PDB file of C-alpha atoms in Angstrom:
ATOM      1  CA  UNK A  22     -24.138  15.962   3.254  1.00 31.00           C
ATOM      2  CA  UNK A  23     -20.888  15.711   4.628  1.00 37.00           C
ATOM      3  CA  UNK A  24     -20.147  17.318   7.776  1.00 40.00           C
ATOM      4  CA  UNK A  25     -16.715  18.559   6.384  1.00 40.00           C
ATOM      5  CA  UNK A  26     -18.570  20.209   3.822  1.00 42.00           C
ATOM      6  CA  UNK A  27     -17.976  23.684   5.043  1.00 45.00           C
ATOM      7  CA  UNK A  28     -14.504  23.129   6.001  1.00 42.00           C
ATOM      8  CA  UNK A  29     -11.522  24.042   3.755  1.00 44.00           C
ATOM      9  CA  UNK A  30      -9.422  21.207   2.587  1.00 49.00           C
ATOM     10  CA  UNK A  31      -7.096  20.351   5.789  1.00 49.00           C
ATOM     11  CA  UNK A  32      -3.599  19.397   5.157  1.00 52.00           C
ATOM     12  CA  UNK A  33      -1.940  17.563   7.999  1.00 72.00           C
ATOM     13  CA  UNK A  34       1.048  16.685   9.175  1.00 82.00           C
ATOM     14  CA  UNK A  35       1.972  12.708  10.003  1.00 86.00           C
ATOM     15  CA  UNK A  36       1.773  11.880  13.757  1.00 87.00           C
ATOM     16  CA  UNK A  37       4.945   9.450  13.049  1.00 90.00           C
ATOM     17  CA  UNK A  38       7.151   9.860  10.001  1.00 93.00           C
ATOM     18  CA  UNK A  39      10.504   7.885   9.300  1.00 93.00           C
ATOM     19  CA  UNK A  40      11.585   8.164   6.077  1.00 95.00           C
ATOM     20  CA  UNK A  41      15.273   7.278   5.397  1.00 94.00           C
ATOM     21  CA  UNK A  42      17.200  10.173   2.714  1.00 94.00           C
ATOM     22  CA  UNK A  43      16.338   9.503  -0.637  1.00 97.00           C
ATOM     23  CA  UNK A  44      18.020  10.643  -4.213  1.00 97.00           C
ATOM     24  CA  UNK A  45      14.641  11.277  -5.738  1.00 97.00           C
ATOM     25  CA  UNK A  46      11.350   9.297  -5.440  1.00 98.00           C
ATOM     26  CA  UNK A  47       8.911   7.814  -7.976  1.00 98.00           C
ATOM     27  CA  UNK A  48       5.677   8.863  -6.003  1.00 97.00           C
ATOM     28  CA  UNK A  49       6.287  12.727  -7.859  1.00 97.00           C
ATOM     29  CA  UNK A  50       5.378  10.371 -10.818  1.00 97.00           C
ATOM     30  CA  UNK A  51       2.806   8.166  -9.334  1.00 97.00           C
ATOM     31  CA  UNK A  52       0.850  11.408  -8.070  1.00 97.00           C
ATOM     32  CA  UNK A  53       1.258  13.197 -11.977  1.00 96.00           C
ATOM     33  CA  UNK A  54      -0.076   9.445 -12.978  1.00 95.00           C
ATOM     34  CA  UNK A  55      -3.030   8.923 -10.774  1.00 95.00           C
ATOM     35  CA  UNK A  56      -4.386  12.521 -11.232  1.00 95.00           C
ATOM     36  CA  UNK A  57      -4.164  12.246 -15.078  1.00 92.00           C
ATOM     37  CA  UNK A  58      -6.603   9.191 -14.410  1.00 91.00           C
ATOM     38  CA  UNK A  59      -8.751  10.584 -12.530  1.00 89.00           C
ATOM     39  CA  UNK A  60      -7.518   9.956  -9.075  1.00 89.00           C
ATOM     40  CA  UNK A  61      -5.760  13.155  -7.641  1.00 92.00           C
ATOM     41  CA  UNK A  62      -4.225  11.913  -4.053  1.00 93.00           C
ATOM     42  CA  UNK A  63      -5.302  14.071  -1.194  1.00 91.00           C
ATOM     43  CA  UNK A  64      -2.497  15.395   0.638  1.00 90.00           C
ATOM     44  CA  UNK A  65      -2.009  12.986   3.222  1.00 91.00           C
ATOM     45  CA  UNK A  66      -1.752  10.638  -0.080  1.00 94.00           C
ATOM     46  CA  UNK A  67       1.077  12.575  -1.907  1.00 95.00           C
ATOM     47  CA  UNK A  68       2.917  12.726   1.048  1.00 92.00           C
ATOM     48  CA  UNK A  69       3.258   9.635   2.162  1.00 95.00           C
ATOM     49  CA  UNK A  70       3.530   8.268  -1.816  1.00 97.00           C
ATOM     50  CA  UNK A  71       6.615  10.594  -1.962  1.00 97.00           C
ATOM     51  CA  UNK A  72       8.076   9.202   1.215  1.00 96.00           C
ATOM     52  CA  UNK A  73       7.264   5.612   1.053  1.00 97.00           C
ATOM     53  CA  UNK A  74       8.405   5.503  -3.030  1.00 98.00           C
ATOM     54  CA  UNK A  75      12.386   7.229  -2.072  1.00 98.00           C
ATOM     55  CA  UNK A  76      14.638   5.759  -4.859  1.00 98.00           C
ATOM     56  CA  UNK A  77      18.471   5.482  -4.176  1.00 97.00           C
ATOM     57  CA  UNK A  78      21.442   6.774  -6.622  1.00 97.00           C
ATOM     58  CA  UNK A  79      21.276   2.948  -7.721  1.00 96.00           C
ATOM     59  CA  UNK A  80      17.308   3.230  -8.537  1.00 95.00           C
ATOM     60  CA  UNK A  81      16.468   0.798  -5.603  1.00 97.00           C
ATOM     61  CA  UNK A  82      14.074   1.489  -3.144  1.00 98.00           C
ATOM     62  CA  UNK A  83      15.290   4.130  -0.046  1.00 97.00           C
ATOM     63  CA  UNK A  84      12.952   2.048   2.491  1.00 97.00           C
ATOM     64  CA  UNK A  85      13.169  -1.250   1.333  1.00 97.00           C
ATOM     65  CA  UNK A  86      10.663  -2.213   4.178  1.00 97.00           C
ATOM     66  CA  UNK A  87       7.944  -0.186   6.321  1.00 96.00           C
ATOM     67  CA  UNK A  88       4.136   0.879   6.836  1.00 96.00           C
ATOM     68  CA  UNK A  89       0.987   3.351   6.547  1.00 96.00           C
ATOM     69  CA  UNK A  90      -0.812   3.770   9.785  1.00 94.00           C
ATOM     70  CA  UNK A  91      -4.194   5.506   8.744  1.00 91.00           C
ATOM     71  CA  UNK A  92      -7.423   5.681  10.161  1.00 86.00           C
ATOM     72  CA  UNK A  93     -10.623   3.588   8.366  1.00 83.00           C
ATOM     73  CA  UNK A  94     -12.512   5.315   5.735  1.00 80.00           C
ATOM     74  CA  UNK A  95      -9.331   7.874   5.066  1.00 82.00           C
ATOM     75  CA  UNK A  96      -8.390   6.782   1.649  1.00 78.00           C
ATOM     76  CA  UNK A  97      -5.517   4.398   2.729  1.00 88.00           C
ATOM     77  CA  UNK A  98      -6.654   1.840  -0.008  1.00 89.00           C
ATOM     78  CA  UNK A  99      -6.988   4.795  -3.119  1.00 92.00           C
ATOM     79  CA  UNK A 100      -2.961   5.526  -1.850  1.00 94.00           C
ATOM     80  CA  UNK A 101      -2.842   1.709  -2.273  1.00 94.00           C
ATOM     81  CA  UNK A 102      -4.382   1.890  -5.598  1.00 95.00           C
ATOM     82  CA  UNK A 103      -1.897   4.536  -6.843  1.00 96.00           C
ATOM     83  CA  UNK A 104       0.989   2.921  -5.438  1.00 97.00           C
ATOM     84  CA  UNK A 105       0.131  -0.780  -7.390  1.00 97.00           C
ATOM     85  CA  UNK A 106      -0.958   1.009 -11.066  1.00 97.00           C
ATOM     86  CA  UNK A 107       2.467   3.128 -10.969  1.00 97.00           C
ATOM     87  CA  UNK A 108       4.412   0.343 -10.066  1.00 98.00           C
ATOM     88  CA  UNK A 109       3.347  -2.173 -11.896  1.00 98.00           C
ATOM     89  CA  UNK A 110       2.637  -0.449 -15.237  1.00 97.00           C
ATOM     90  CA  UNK A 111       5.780   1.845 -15.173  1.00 97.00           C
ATOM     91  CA  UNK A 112       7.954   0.503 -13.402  1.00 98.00           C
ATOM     92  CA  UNK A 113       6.971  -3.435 -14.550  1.00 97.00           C
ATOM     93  CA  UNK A 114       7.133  -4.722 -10.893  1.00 98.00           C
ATOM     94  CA  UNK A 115       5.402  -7.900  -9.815  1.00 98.00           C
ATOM     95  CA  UNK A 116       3.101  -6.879  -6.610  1.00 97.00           C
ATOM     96  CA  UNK A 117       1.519  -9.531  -4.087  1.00 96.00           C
ATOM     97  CA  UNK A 118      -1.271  -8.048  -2.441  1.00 94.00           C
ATOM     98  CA  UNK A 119      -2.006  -9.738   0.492  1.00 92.00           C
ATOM     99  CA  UNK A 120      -5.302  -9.070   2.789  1.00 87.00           C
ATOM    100  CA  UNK A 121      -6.859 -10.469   6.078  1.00 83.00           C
ATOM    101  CA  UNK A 122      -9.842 -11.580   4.696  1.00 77.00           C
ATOM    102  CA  UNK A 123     -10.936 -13.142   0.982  1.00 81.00           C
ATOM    103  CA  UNK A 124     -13.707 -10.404   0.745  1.00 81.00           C
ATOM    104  CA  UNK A 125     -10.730  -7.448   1.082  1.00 84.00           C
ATOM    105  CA  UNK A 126      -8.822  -9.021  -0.913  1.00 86.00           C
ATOM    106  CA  UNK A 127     -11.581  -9.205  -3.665  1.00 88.00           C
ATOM    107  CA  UNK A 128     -12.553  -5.499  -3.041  1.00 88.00           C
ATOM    108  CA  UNK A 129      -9.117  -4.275  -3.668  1.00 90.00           C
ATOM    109  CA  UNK A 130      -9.116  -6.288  -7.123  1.00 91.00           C
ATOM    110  CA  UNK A 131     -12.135  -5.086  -8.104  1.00 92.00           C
ATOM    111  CA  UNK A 132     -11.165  -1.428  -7.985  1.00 91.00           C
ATOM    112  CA  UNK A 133      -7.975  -1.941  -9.613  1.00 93.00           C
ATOM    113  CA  UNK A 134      -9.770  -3.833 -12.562  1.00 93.00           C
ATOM    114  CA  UNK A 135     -11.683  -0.047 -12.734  1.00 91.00           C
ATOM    115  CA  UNK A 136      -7.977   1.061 -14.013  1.00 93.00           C
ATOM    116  CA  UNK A 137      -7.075  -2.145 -16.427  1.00 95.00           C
ATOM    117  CA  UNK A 138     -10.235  -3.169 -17.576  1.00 94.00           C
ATOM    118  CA  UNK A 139     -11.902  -0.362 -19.300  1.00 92.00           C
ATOM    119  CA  UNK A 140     -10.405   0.220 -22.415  1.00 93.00           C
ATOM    120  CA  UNK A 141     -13.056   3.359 -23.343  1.00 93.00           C
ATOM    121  CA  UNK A 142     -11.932   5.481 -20.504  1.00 93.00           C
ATOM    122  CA  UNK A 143      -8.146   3.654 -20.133  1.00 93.00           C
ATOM    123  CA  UNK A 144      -7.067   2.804 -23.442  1.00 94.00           C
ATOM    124  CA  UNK A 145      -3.215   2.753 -22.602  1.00 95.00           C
ATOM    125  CA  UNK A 146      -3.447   0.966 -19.360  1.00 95.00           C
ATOM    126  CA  UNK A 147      -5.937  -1.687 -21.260  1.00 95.00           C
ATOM    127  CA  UNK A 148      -3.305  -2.410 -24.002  1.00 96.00           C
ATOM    128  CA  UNK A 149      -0.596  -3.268 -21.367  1.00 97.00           C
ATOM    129  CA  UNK A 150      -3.010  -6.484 -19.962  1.00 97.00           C
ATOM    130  CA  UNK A 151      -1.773  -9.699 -20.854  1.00 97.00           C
ATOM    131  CA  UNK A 152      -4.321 -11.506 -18.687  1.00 96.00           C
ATOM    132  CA  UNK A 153      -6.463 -10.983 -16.183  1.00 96.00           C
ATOM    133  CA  UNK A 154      -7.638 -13.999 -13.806  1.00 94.00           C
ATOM    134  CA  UNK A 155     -11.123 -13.825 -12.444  1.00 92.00           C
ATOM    135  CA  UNK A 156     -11.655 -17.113 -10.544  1.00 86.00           C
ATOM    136  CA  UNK A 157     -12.396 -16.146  -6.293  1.00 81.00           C
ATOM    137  CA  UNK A 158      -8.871 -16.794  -4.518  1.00 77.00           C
ATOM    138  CA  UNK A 159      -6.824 -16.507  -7.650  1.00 84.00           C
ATOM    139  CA  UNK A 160      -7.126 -12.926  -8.830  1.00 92.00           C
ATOM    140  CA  UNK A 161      -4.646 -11.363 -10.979  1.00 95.00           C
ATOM    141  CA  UNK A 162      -3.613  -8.941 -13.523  1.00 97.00           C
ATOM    142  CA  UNK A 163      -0.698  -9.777 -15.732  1.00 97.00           C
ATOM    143  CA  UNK A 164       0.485  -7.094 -18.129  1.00 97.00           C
ATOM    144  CA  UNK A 165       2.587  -7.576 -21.041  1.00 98.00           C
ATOM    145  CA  UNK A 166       5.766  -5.558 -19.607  1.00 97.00           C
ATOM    146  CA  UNK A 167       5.971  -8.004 -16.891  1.00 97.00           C
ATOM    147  CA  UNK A 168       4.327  -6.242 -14.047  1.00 97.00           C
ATOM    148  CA  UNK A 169       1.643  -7.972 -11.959  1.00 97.00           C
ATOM    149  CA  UNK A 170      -0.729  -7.668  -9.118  1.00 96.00           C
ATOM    150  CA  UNK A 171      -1.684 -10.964  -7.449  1.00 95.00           C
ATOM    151  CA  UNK A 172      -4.484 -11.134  -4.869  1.00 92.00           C
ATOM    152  CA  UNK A 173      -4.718 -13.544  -1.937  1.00 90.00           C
ATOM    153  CA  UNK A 174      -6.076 -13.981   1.551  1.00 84.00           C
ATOM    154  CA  UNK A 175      -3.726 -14.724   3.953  1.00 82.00           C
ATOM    155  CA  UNK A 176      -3.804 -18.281   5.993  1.00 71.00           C
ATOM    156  CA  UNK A 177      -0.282 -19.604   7.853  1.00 65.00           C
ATOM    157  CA  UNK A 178       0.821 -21.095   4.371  1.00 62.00           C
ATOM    158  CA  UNK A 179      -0.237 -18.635   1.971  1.00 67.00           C
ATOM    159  CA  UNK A 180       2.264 -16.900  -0.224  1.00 61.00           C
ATOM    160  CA  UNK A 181       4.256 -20.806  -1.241  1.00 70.00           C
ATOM    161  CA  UNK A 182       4.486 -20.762  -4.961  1.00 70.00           C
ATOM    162  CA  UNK A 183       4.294 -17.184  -5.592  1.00 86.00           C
ATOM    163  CA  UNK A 184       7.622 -14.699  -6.691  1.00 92.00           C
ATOM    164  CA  UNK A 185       7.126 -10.690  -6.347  1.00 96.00           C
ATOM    165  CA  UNK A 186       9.040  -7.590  -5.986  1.00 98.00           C
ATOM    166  CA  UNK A 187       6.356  -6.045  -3.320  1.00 98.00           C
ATOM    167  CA  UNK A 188       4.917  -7.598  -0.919  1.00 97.00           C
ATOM    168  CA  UNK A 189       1.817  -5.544   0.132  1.00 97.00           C
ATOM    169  CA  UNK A 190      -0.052  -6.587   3.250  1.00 96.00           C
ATOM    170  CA  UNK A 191      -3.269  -5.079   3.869  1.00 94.00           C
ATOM    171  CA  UNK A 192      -5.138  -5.107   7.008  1.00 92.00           C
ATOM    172  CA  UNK A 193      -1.717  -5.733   8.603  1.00 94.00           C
ATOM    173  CA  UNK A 194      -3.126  -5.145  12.407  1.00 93.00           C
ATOM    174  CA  UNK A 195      -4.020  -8.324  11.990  1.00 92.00           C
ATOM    175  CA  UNK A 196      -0.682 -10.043  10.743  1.00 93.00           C
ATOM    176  CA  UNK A 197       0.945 -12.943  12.568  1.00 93.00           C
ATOM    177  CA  UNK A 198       4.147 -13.728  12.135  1.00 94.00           C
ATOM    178  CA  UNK A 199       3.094 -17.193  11.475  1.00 91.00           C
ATOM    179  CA  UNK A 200       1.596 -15.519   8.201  1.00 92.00           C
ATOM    180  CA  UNK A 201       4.702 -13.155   7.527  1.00 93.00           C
ATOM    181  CA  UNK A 202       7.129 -16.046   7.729  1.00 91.00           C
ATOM    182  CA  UNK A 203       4.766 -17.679   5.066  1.00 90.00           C
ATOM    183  CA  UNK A 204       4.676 -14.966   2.895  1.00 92.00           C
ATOM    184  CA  UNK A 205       8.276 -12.778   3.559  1.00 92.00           C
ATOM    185  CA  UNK A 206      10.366 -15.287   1.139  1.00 93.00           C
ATOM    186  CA  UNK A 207       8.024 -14.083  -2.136  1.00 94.00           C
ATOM    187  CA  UNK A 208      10.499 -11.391  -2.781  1.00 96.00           C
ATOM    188  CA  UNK A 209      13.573 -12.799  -1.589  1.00 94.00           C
ATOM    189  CA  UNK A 210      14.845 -13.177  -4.779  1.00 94.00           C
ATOM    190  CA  UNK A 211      14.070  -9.964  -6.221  1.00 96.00           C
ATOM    191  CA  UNK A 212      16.616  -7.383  -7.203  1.00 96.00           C
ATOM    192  CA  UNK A 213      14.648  -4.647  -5.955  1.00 97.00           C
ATOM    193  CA  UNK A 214      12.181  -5.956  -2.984  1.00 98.00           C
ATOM    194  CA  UNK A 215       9.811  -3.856  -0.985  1.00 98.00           C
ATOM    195  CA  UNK A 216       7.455  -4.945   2.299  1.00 98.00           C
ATOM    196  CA  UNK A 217       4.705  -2.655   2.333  1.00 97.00           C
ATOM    197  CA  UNK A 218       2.438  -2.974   5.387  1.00 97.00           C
ATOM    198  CA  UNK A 219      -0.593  -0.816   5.364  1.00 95.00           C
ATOM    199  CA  UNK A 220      -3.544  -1.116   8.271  1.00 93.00           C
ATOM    200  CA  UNK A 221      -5.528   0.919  10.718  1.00 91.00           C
ATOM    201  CA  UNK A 222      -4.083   1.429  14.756  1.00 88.00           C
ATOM    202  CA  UNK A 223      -5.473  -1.699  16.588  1.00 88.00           C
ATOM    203  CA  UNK A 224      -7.569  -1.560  19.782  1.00 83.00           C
ATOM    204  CA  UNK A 225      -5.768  -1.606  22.976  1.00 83.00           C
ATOM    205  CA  UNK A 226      -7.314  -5.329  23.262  1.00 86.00           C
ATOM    206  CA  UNK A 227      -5.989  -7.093  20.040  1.00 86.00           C
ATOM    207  CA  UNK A 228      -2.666  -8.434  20.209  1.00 88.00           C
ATOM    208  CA  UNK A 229      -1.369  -7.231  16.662  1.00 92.00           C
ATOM    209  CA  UNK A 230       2.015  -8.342  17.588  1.00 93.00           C
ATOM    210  CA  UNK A 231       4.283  -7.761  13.727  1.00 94.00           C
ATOM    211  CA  UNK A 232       2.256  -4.235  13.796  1.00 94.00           C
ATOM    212  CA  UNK A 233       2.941  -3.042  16.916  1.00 94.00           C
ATOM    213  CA  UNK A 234       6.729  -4.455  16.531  1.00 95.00           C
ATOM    214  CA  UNK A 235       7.153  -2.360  13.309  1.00 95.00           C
ATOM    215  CA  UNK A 236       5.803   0.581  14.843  1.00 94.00           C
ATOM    216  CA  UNK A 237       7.914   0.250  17.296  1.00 94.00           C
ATOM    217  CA  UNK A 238      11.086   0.095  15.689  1.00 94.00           C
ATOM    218  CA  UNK A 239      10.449   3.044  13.565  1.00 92.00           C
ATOM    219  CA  UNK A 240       9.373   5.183  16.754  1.00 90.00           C
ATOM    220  CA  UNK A 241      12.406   4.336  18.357  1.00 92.00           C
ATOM    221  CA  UNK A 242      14.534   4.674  15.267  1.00 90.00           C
ATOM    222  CA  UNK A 243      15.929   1.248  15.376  1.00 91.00           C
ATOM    223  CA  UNK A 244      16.372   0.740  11.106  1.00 92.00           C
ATOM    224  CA  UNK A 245      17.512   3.420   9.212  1.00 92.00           C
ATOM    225  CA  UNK A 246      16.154   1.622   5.889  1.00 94.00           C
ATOM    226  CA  UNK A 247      12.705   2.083   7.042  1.00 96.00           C
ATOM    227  CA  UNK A 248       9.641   3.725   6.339  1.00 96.00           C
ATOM    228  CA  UNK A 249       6.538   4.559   9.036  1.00 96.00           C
ATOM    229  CA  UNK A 250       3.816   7.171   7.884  1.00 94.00           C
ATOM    230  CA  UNK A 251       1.229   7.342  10.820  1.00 93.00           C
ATOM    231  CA  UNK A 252      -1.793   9.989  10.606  1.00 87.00           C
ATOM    232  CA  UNK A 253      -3.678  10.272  14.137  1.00 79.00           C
ATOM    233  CA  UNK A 254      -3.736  12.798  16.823  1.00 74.00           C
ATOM    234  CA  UNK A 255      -2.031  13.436  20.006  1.00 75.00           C
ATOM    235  CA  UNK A 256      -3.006  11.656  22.750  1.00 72.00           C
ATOM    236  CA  UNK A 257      -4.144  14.434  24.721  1.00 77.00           C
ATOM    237  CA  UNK A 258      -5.814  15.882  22.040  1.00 75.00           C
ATOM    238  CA  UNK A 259      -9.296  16.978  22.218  1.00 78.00           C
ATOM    239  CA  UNK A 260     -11.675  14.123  20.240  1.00 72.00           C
ATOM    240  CA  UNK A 261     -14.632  16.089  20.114  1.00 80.00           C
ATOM    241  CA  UNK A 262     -12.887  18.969  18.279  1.00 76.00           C
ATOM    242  CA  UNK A 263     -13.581  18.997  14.316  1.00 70.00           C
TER     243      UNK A 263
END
C-alpha cells in the first residue's frame, strides 16, 4: 500500500521556474493527447509540459533550450513520454533521446514502443510507423510523417551522424561537456531546435558540471530564452514532514 494512500492528490508549486512569455503552447495539446491514451499527466506534469512546450507568434519554440529538475521515481520519464509521442506524431519532429547508460536508454524505448506498437489498443498511432529498429544501441521509431525518436547512450563521440529537431538528454546530472559538444550540433540545422535536459539534483559530491551550469544560469536569470522547471523543497524545510 502506498503510504500516500490516504492523502489527497497534492498539487505543488516548482521550487525554480523560468519560463520565457509565450504566444500559446503545444503542451495544452500534448496533455488532451496523453490523457486520451491513457496517460493523464499529474500536475507537476501539465505544468511543466505547458511551460517547457511555449510556442512563439512564428510557431517556434519560446525556450529554445532548458531543463526538468525532478526527484527519482516522480514521473519525470511519463512527462518525457508525453513530450516525445506529441511531438513527434503531431508535430512530425525528429527527437534524439540521449541517456547515461545503454540500459536507460533501452527502458525509455521500450515504453514508448507501448504507444507505437500496439495497434489493438493504438490503432492511429500504429498506422503512422514507418519502421521501427530493434537491434540494442540502434533503437528507433520512424513514422511516416517524418517524425522520429532515436535512442542512444551517450560516450564523448556519440551523436556524429545523426540530424534532429530535439535533443533530449536524460540522466543529464551526469552530462559532460565532452558529451554535449558531441551531441549539441544534431540540431544545428534545424529550423525549429530544442535542448531538452531532464535529470534528478546531483549529490553534493558529483561534479555534474553542464547541470549545475544550466541551473545556474536560469536561477540567476542570465538567458531570457530559457526554460528551468525544478520540483524540491526548501532547504530549511522539514524532511521528515509528509
Amino acid at each position: 500500500m502506498s503510504l500516500l494512500s490516504d492523502v489527497p492528490q497534492v498539487s505543488v508549486s516548482p521550487l525554480v521556474r523560468r519560463v520565457p512569455v509565450a504566444a500559446d503552447s503545444e503542451g495544452y495539446d500534448c496533455c488532451e493527447l496523453s490523457t486520451a491514451y491513457g496517460l493523464r499527466p499529474f500536475d507537476w506534469q501539465r505544468t511543466a509540459l505547458i511551460d517547457t512546450m511555449g510556442v512563439r507568434e512564428d510557431g517556434r519554440w519560446a525556450a529554445p533550450r532548458g531543463g526538468w529538475s525532478v526527484a527519482r521515481q516522480n514521473g519525470k520519464n511519463g512527462g518525457a513520454e508525453m513530450f516525445e509521442v506529441h511531438v513527434t506524431a503531431m508535430l512530425g519532429m525528429r527527437v534524439l533521446h540521449s541517456a547515461h547508460e545503454v540500459k536507460t536508454a533501452r527502458k525509455a524505448f521500450k515504453r514508448l514502443l507501448d504507444f507505437f506498437d500496439n495497434p489493438r489498443r493504438y490503432p492511429e498511432l500504429a498506422a503512422l510507423v514507418k519502421e521501427i529498429r530493434r537491434t540494442n544501441g540502434q533503437e528507433a521509431i520512424e513514422l511516416h510523417n517524418g517524425g522520429s525518436v532515436e535512442f542512444l547512450a551517450r560516450t564523448k563521440a556519440s551523436g556524429r551522424g545523426y540530424s534532429a529537431d530535439i535533443l533530449l538528454l536524460d540522466e543529464a546530472q551526469e552530462l559532460t561537456d565532452d558529451e554535449l559538444e558531441a551531441m549539441q550540433p544534431t540540431i544545428s540545422a534545424s529550423q525549429n531546435p530544442m535542448l531538452f535536459l531532464m535529470g534528478t539534483p546531483p549529490r553534493p559530491d558529483k561534479p555534474a558540471v553542464v547541470w549545475r551550469r544550466f541551473r545556474q544560469a536560469a536561477v540567476d536569470n542570465l538567458d531570457p530564452e530559457m526554460f528551468w522547471i525544478e520540483y524540491g523543497v526548501e532547504p530549511d524545510a522539514d524532511f521528515a514532514a509528509r
